[in-house]
Tab-separated table of C-alpha atoms and ligand atoms in Angstrom:
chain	number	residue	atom	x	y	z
A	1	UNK	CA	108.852	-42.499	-8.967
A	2	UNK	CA	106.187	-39.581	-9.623
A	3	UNK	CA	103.145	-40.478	-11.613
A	4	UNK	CA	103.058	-38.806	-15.063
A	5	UNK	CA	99.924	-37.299	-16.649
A	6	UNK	CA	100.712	-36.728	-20.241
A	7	UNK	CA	98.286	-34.225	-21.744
A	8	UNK	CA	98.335	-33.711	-25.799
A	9	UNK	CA	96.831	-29.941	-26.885
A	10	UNK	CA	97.946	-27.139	-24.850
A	11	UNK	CA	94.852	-24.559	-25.480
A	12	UNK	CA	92.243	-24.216	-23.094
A	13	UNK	CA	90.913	-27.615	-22.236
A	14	UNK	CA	94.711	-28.828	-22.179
A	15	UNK	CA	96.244	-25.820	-19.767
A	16	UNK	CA	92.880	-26.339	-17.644
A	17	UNK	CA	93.824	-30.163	-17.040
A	18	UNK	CA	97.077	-29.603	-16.170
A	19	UNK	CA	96.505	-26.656	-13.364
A	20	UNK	CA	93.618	-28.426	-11.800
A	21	UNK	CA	95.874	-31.912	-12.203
A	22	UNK	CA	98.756	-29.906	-10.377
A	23	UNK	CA	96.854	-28.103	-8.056
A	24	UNK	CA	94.922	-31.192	-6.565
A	25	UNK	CA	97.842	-33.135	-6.435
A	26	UNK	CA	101.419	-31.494	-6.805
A	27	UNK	CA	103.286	-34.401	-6.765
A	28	UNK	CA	102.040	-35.563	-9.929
A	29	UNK	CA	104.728	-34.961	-12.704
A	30	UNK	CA	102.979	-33.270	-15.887
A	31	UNK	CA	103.780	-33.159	-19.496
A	32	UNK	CA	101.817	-31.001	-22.058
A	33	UNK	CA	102.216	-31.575	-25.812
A	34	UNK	CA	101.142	-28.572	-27.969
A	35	UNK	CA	101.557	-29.217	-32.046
A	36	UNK	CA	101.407	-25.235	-32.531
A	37	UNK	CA	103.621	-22.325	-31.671
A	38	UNK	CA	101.577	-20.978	-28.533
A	39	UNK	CA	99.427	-22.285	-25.621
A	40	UNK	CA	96.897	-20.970	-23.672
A	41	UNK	CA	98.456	-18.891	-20.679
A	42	UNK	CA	95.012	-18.039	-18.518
A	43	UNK	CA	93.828	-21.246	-17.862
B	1	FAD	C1	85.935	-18.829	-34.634
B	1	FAD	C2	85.906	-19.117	-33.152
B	1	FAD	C3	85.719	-18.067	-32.253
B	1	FAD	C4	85.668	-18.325	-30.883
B	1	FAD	N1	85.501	-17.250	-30.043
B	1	FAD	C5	85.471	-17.462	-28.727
B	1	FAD	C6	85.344	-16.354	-27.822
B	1	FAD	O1	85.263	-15.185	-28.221
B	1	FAD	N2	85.330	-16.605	-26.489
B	1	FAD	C7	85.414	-17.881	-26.005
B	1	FAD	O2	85.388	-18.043	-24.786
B	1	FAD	N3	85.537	-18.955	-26.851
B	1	FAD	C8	85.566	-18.765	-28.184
B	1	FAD	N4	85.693	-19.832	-29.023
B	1	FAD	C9	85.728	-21.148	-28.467
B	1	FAD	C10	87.117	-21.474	-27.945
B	1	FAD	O3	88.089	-21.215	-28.943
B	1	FAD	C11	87.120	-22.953	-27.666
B	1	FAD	O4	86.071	-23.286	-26.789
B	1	FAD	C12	88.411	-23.344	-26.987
B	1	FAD	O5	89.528	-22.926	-27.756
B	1	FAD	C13	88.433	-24.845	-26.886
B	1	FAD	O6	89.680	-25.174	-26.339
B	1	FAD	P1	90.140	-26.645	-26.364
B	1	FAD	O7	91.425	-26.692	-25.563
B	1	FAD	O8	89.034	-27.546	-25.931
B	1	FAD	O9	90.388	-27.011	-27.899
B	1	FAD	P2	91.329	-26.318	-29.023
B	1	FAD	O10	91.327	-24.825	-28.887
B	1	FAD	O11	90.893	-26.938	-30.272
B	1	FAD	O12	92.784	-26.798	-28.588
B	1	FAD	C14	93.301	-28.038	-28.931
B	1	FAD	C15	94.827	-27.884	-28.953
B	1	FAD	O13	95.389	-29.164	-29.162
B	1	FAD	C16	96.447	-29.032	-30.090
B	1	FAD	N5	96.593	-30.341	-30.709
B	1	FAD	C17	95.681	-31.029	-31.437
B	1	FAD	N6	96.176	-32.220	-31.805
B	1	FAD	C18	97.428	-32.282	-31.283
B	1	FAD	C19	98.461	-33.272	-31.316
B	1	FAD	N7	98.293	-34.449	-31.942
B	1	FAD	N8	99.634	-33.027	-30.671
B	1	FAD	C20	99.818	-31.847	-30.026
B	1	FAD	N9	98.880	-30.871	-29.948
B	1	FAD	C21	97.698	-31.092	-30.582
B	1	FAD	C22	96.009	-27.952	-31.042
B	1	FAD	O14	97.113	-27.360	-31.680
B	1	FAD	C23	95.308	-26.990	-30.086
B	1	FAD	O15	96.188	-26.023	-29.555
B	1	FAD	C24	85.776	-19.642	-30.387
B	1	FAD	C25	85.966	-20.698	-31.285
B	1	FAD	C26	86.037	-20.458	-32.650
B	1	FAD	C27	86.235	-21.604	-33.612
C-alpha cells in the first residue's frame, strides 16, 4: 500500500509540498485539499 501525504491549502506553499514530495519520491500517493475555487499552477 502507497504512503499518503495529505496536504490541506493548495496555493503556493501547498503546490510546492506536493511537487517536491512527488518528485523526491514518486511512489508516494498525494492528496491536496484546497477550500477555494483555484490553486496555484507554477509551483
Ligand atoms: C496583498 C498581497 C500581495 C502579495 N503580492 C505578492 C507578490 O506580488 N509577489 C509574491 O511573490 N508574493 C506576494 N504575496 C505573498 C504571497 O501571496 C504569499 O507569500 C503566498 O500566497 C503564500 O502562499 P501560502 O501557500 O503559504 O499561503 P496562502 O496563499 O495563504 O494559501 C493557503 C491556501 O490554503 C487554503 N486553505 C486554508 N485553510 C484551508 C482548509 N481548512 N482546507 C482547505 N484549504 C484551506 C486557502 O484557501 C489558500 O488557498 C502577496 C500577499 C498579499 C497578502
Amino acid at each position: 500500500m502507497a504512503t499518503r501525504v495529505v496536504i490541506v491549502g493548495g496555493d503556493a506553499a501547498g503546490m510546492s509540498a506536493a511537487s517536491q514530495a512527488k518528485r523526491r519520491r514518486p511512489e508516494l500517493e498525494i492528496v491536496a485539499f484546497e477550500q477555494g475555487p483555484y490553486i496555484s499552477y507554477s509551483a
